[in-house]
Tab-separated table of C-alpha atoms and ligand atoms in Angstrom:
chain	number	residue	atom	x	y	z
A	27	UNK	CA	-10.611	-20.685	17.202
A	28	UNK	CA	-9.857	-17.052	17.591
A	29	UNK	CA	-12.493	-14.644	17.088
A	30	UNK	CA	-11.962	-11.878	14.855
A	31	UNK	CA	-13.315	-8.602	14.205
A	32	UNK	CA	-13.492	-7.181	10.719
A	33	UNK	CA	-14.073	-3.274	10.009
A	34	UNK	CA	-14.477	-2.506	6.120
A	35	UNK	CA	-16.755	-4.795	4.614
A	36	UNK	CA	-16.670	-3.998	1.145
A	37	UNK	CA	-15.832	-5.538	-2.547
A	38	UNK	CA	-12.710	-7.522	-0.644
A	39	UNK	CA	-13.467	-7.173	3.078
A	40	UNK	CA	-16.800	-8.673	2.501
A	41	UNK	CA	-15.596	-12.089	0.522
A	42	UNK	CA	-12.984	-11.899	3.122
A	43	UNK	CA	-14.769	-11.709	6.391
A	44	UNK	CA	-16.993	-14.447	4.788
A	45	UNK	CA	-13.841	-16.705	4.314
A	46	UNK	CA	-13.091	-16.555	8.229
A	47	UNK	CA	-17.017	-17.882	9.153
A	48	UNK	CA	-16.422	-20.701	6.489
A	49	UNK	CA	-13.393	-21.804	8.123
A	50	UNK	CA	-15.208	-22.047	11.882
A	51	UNK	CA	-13.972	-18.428	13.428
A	52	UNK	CA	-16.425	-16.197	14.944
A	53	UNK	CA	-16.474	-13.002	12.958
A	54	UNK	CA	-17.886	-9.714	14.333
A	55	UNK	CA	-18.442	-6.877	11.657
A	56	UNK	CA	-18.370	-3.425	11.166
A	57	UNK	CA	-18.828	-0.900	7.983
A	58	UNK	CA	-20.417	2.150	7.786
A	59	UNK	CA	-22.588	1.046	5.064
A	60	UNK	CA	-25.852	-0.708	5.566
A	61	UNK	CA	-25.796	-2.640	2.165
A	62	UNK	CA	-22.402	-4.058	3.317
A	63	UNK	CA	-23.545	-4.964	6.658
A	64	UNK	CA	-26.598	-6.800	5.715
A	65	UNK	CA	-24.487	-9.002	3.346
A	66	UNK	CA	-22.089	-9.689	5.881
A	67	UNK	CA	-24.970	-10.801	8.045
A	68	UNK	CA	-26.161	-12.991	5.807
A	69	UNK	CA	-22.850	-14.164	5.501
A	70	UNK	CA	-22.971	-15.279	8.780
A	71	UNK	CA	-20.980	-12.428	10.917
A	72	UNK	CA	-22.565	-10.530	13.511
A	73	UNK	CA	-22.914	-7.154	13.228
A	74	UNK	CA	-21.714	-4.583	15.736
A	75	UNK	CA	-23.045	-1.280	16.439
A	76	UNK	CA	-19.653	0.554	15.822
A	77	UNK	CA	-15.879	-0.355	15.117
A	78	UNK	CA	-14.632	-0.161	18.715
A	79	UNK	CA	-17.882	-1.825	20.064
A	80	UNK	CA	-16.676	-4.935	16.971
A	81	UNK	CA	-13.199	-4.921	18.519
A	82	UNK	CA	-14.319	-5.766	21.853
A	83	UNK	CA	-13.495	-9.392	23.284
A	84	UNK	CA	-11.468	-9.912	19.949
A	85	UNK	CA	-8.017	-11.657	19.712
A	86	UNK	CA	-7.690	-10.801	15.885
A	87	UNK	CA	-8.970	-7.416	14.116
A	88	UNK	CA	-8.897	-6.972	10.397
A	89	UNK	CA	-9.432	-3.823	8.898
A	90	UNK	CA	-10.173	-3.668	4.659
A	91	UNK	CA	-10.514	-0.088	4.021
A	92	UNK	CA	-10.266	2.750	0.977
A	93	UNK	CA	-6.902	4.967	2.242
A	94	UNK	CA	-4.788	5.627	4.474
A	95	UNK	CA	-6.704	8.685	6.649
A	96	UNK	CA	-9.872	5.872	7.045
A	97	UNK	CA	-7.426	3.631	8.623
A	98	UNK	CA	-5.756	5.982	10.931
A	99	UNK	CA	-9.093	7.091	11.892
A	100	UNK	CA	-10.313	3.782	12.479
A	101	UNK	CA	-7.604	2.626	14.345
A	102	UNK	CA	-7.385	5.849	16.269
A	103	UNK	CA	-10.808	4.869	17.559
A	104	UNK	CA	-10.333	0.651	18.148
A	105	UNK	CA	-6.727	0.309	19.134
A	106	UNK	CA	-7.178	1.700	23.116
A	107	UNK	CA	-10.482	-0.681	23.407
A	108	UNK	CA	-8.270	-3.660	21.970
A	109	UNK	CA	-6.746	-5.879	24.679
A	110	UNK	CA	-3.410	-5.860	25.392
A	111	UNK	CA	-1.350	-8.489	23.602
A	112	UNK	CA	-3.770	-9.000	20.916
A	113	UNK	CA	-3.216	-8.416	17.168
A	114	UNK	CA	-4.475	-6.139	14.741
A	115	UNK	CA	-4.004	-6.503	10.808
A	116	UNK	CA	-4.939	-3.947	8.159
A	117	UNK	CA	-4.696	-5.030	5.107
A	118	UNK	CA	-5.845	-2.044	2.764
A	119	UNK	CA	-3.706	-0.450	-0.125
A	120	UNK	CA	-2.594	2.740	1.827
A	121	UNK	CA	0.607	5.133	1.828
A	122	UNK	CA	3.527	3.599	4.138
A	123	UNK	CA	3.934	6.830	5.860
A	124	UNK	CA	-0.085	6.259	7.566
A	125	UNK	CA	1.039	2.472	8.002
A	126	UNK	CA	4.291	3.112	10.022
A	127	UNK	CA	2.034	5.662	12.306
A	128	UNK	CA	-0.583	3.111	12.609
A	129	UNK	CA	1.640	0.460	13.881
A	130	UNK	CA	3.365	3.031	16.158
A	131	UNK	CA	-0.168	3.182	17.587
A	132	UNK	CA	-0.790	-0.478	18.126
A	133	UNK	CA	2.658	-0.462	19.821
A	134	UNK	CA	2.215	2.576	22.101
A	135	UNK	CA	-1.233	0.448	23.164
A	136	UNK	CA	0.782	-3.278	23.746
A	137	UNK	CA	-1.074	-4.446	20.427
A	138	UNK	CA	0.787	-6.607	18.007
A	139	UNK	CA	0.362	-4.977	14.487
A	140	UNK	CA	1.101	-6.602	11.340
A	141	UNK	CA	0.407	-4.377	7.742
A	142	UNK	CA	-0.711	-6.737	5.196
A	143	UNK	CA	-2.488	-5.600	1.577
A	144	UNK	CA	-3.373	-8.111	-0.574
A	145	UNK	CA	-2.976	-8.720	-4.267
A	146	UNK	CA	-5.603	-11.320	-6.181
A	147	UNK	CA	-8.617	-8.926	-6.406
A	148	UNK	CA	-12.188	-9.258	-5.782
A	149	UNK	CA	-11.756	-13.302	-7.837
A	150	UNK	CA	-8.827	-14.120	-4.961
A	151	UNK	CA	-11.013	-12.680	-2.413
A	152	UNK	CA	-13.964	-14.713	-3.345
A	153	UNK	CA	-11.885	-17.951	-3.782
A	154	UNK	CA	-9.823	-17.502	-0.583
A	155	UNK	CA	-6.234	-17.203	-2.654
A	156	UNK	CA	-5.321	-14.039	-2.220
A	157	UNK	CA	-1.469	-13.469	-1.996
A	158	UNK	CA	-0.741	-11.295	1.275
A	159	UNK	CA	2.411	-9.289	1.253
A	160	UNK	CA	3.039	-8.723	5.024
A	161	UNK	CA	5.026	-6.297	7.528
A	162	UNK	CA	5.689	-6.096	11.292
A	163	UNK	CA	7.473	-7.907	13.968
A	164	UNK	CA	8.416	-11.799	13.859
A	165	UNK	CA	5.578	-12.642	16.488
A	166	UNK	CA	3.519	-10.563	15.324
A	167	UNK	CA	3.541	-11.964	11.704
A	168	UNK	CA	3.310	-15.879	13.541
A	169	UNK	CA	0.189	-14.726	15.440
A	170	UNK	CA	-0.923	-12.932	11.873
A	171	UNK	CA	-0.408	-16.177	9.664
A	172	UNK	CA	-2.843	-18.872	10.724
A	173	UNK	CA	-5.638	-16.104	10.224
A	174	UNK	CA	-4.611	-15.043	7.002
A	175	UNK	CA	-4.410	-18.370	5.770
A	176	UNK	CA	-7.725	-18.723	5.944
A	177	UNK	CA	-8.386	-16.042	3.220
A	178	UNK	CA	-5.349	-16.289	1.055
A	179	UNK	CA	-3.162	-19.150	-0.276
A	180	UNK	CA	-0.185	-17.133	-0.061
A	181	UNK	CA	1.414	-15.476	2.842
A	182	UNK	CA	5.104	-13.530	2.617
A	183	UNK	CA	6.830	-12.116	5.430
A	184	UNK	CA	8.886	-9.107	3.695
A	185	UNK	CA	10.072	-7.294	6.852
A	186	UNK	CA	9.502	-4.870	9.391
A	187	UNK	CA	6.266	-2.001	9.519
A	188	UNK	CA	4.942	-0.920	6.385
A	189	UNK	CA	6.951	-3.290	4.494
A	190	UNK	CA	4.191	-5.173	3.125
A	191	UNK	CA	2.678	-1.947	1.766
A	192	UNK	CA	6.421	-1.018	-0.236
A	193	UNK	CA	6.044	-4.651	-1.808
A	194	UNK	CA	2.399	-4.284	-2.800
A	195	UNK	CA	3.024	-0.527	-4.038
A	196	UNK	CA	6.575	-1.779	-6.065
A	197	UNK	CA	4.731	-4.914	-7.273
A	198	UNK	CA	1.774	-2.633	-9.103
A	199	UNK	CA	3.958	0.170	-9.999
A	200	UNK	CA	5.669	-2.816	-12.460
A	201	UNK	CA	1.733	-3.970	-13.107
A	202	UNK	CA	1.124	-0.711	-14.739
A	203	UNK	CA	3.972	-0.114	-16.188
A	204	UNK	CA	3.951	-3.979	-18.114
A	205	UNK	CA	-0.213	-3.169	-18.905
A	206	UNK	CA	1.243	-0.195	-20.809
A	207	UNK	CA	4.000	-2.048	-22.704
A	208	UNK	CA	1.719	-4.992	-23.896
A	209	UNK	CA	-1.142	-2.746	-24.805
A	210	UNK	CA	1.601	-0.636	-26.655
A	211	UNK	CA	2.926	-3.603	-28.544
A	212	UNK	CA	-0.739	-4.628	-29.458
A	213	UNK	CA	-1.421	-1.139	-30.867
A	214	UNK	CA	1.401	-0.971	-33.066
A	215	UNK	CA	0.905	-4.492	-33.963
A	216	UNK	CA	-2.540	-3.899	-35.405
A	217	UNK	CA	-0.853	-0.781	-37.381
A	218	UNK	CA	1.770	-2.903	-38.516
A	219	UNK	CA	-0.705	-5.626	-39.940
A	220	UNK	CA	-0.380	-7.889	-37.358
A	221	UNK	CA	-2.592	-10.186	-35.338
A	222	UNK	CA	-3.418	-9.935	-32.430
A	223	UNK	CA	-3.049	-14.026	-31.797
A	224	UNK	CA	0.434	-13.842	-33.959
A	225	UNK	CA	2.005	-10.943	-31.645
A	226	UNK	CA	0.444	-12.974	-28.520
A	227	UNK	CA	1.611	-16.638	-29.744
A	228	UNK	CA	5.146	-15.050	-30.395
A	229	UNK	CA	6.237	-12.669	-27.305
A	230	UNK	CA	4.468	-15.505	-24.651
A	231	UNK	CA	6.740	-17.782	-25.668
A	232	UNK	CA	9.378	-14.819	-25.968
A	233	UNK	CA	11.601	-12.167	-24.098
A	234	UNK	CA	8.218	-10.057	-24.149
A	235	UNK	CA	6.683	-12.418	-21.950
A	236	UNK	CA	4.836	-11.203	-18.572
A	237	UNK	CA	1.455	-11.484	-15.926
A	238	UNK	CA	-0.015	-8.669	-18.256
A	239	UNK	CA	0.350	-10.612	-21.558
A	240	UNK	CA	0.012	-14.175	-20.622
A	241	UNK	CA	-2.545	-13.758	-18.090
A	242	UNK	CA	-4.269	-10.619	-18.565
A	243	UNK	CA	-3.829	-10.117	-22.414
A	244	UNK	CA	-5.793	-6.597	-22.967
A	245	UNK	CA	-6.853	-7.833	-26.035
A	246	UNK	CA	-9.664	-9.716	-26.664
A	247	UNK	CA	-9.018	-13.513	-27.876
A	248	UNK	CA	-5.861	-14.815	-26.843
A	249	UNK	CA	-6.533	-15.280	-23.257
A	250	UNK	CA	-10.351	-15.768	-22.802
A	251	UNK	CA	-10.876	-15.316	-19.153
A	252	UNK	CA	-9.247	-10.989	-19.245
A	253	UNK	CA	-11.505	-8.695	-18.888
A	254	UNK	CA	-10.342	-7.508	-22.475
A	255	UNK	CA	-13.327	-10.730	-23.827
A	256	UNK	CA	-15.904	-9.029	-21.334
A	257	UNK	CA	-16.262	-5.153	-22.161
A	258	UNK	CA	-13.231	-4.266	-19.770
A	259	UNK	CA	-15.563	-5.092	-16.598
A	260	UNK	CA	-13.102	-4.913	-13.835
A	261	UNK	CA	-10.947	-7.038	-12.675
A	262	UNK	CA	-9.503	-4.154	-11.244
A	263	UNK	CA	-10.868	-0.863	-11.785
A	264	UNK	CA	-8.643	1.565	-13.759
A	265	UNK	CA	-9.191	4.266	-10.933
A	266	UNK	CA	-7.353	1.237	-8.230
A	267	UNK	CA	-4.604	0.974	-10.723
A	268	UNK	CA	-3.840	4.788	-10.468
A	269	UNK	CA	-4.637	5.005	-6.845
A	270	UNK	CA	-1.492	2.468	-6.218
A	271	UNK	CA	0.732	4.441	-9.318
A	272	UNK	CA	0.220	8.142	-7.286
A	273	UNK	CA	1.373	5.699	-3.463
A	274	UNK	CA	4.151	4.993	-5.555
A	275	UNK	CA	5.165	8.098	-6.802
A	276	UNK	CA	4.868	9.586	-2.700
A	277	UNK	CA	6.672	6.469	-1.774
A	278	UNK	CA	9.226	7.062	-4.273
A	279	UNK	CA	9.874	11.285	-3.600
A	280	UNK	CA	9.785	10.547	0.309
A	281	UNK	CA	13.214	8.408	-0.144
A	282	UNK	CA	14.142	10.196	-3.383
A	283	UNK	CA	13.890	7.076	-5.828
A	284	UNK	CA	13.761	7.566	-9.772
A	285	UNK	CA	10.588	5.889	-10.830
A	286	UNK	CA	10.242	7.796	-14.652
A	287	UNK	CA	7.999	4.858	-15.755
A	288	UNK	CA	6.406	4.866	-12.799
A	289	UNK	CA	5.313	8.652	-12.885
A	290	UNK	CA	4.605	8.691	-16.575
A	291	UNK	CA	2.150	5.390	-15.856
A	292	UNK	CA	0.212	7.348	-13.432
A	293	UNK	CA	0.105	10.359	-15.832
A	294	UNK	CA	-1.530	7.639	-18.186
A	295	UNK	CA	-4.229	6.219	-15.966
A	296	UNK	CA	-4.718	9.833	-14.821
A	297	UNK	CA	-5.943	10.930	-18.201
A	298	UNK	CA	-7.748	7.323	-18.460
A	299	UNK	CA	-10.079	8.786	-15.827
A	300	UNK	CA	-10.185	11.715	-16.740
A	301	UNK	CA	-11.816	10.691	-19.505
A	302	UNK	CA	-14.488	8.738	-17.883
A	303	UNK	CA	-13.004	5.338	-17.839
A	304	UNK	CA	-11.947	4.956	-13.877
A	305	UNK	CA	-14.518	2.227	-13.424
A	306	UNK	CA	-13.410	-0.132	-16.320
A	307	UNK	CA	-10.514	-2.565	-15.620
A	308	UNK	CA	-7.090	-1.208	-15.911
A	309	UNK	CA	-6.411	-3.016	-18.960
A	310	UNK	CA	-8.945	-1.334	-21.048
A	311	UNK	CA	-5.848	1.150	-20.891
A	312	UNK	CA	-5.688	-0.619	-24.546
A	313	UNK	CA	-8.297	1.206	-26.175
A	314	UNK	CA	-7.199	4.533	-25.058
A	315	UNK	CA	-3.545	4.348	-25.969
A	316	UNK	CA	-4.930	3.145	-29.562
A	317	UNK	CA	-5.903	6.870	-30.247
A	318	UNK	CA	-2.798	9.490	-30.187
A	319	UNK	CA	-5.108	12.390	-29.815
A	320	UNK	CA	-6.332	11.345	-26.697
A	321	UNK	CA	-3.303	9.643	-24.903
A	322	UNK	CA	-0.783	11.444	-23.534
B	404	NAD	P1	-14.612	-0.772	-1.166
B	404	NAD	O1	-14.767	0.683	-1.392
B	404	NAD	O2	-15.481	-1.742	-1.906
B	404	NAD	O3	-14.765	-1.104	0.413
B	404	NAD	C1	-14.333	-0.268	1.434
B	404	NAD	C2	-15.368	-0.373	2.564
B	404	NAD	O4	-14.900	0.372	3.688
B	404	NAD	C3	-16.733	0.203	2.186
B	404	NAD	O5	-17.733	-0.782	2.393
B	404	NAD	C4	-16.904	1.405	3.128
B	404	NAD	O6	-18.243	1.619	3.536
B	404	NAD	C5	-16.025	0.971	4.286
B	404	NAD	N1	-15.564	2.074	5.114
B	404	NAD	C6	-14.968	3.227	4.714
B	404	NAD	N2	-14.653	3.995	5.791
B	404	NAD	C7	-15.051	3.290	6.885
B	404	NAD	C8	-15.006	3.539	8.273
B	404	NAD	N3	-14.491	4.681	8.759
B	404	NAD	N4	-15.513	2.601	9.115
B	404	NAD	C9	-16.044	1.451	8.630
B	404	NAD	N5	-16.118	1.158	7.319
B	404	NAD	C10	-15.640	2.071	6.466
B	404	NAD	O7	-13.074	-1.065	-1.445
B	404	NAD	P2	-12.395	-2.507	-1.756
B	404	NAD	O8	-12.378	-2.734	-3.226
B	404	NAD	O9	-12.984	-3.518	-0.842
B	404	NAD	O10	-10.874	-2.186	-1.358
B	404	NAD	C11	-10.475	-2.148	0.010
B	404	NAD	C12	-8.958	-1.954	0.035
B	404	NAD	O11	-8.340	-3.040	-0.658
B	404	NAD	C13	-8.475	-0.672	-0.648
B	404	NAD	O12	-7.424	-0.132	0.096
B	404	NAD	C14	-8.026	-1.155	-2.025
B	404	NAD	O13	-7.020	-0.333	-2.593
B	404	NAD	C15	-7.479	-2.535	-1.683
B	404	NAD	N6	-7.497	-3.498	-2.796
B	404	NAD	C16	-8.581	-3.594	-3.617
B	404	NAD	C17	-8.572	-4.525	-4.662
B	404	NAD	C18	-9.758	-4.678	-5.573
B	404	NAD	O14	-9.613	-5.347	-6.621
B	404	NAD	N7	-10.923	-4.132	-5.250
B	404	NAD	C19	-7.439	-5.344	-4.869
B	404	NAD	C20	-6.351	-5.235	-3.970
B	404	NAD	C21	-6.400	-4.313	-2.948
């Protein structure tokens, strides 16, 4: 059983790196947070003085970290004291542009490299059913997807570097967008007289149908287990939600893409936190598109 090293021990990491110990690998950790260490210790990792002393004598290093610059750092500092021919996976929500440089890193080194973010949330991380979108070469992906599975139910191969991170930035960009829509529809709904279980029992079952209806209704009732039925506790925090929009918008200008929706979402969320909501779940998006004066 490979042993793995995991740097970034946080909300995800954490649940993650505690996955790998349930299913028999030896985990050493890293974060640069005490609190997060301890609970990975008690998770049943052991804890290493530093990310490059974690990395040492590992065939597998995972980093979960918040943006691209930590990860270049990171890697910066553990790729030259990796072994040659061993693999290294980050799977944070970061700019492509930092994850092609990172695996030009791992290459100039002889590492195998594999980009990997993850979409399921703090729930998926917990239950080990994360979906992870991945990028990098054949072999590297082979070596990538036996560890993986052990923290995610479902692993996709979309193509070369940094091609996991255009799927996971594409997939959220149409996540925002569709929250948006649905808590539009609701808002007019409830102007129009409507219910919110009539509007939800029609477009399910209709051409209005999507994840952010069915799943994650931002309304409270129709689907009881949204955050929407708990106070807008994220879930995933509104401030995540337009983290991913502004990758998307870079991601779109660098190859001159028209993403109007896209931008406009972002502008949204922006003003979301602005106004102090960045910590509730994205959905709660509801509440503030309900009042003209405020929303954009
Ligand atoms: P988090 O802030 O809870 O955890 C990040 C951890 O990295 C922290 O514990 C921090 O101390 C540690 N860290 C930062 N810099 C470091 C360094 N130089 N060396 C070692 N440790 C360092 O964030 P999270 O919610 O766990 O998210 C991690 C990544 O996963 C992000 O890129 C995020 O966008 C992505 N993501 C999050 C969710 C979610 O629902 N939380 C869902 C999908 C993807």
């Amino acid at each position: 059983m490979a042993t793995v090293a995991f740097i970034g021990l946080g909300n995800m990491g954490g649940p993650m790196a505690a996955n790998l110990v349930k299913a028999g690998h030896k985990v050493v950790a890293f974060d640069l947070a005490e609190a997060s260490r301890s609970q990975a210790e008690a998770d049943g990792a052991t804890i290493a003085q530093s990310a490059a002393k974690a990395v040492e004598g590992a065939n597998v290093v995972v980093t979960m970290l918040p943006a691209g610059k930590a990860v270049l750092s990171v890697w910066q500092e553990i790729v030259p004291a990796m072994d040659k021919g061993t693999l290294i996976i980050d799977s944070s929500t970061i700019d492509v542009d930092s994850t092609r440089k990172a695996h030009a890193l791992a290459s100039k080194h002889g590492v195998l490299s594999v980009d990997a973010p993850v979409s399921g949330g703090t729930g998926g991380a917990k239950a080990g059913t994360l979906t992870f979108m991945c990028g990098g070469e054949e072999n590297a992906f082979q070596t990538a997807k036996p560890v993986l599975e052990k923290m995610g139910k479902k692993i996709v191969h979309c193509g070369g570097a940094g091609a996991g991170q255009g799927a996971k930035i594409c997939n959220n960009m149409i996540l925002g967008i569709s929250m948006i829509a649905v808590s539009e529809a609701f808002a007019l709904a409830e102007k129009l007289g409507l219910s919110h279980q009539a509007l939800f029992d029609v477009a399910s079952t209709s051409s209005g149908q999507c994840w952010s209806l069915t799943t994650y209704c931002p309304v409270p009732g129709p689907v009881p287990a949204s955050p929407a039925n708990n106070d807008y506790k994220p879930g995933f925090a509104a401030s995540l939600m337009l983290k991913d929009l502004l990758l998307a918008k870079d991601a779109a200008s660098s190859v001159h893409a028209s993403t109007p929706l896209g931008v406009h979402a972002a502008s949204i969320y922006k003003s979301y936190e602005d106004a102090g909501h960045g910590g509730k779940d994205f959905s709660g998006i509801v509440n503030f598109l309900r009042h003209p004066a405020v929303a954009p």
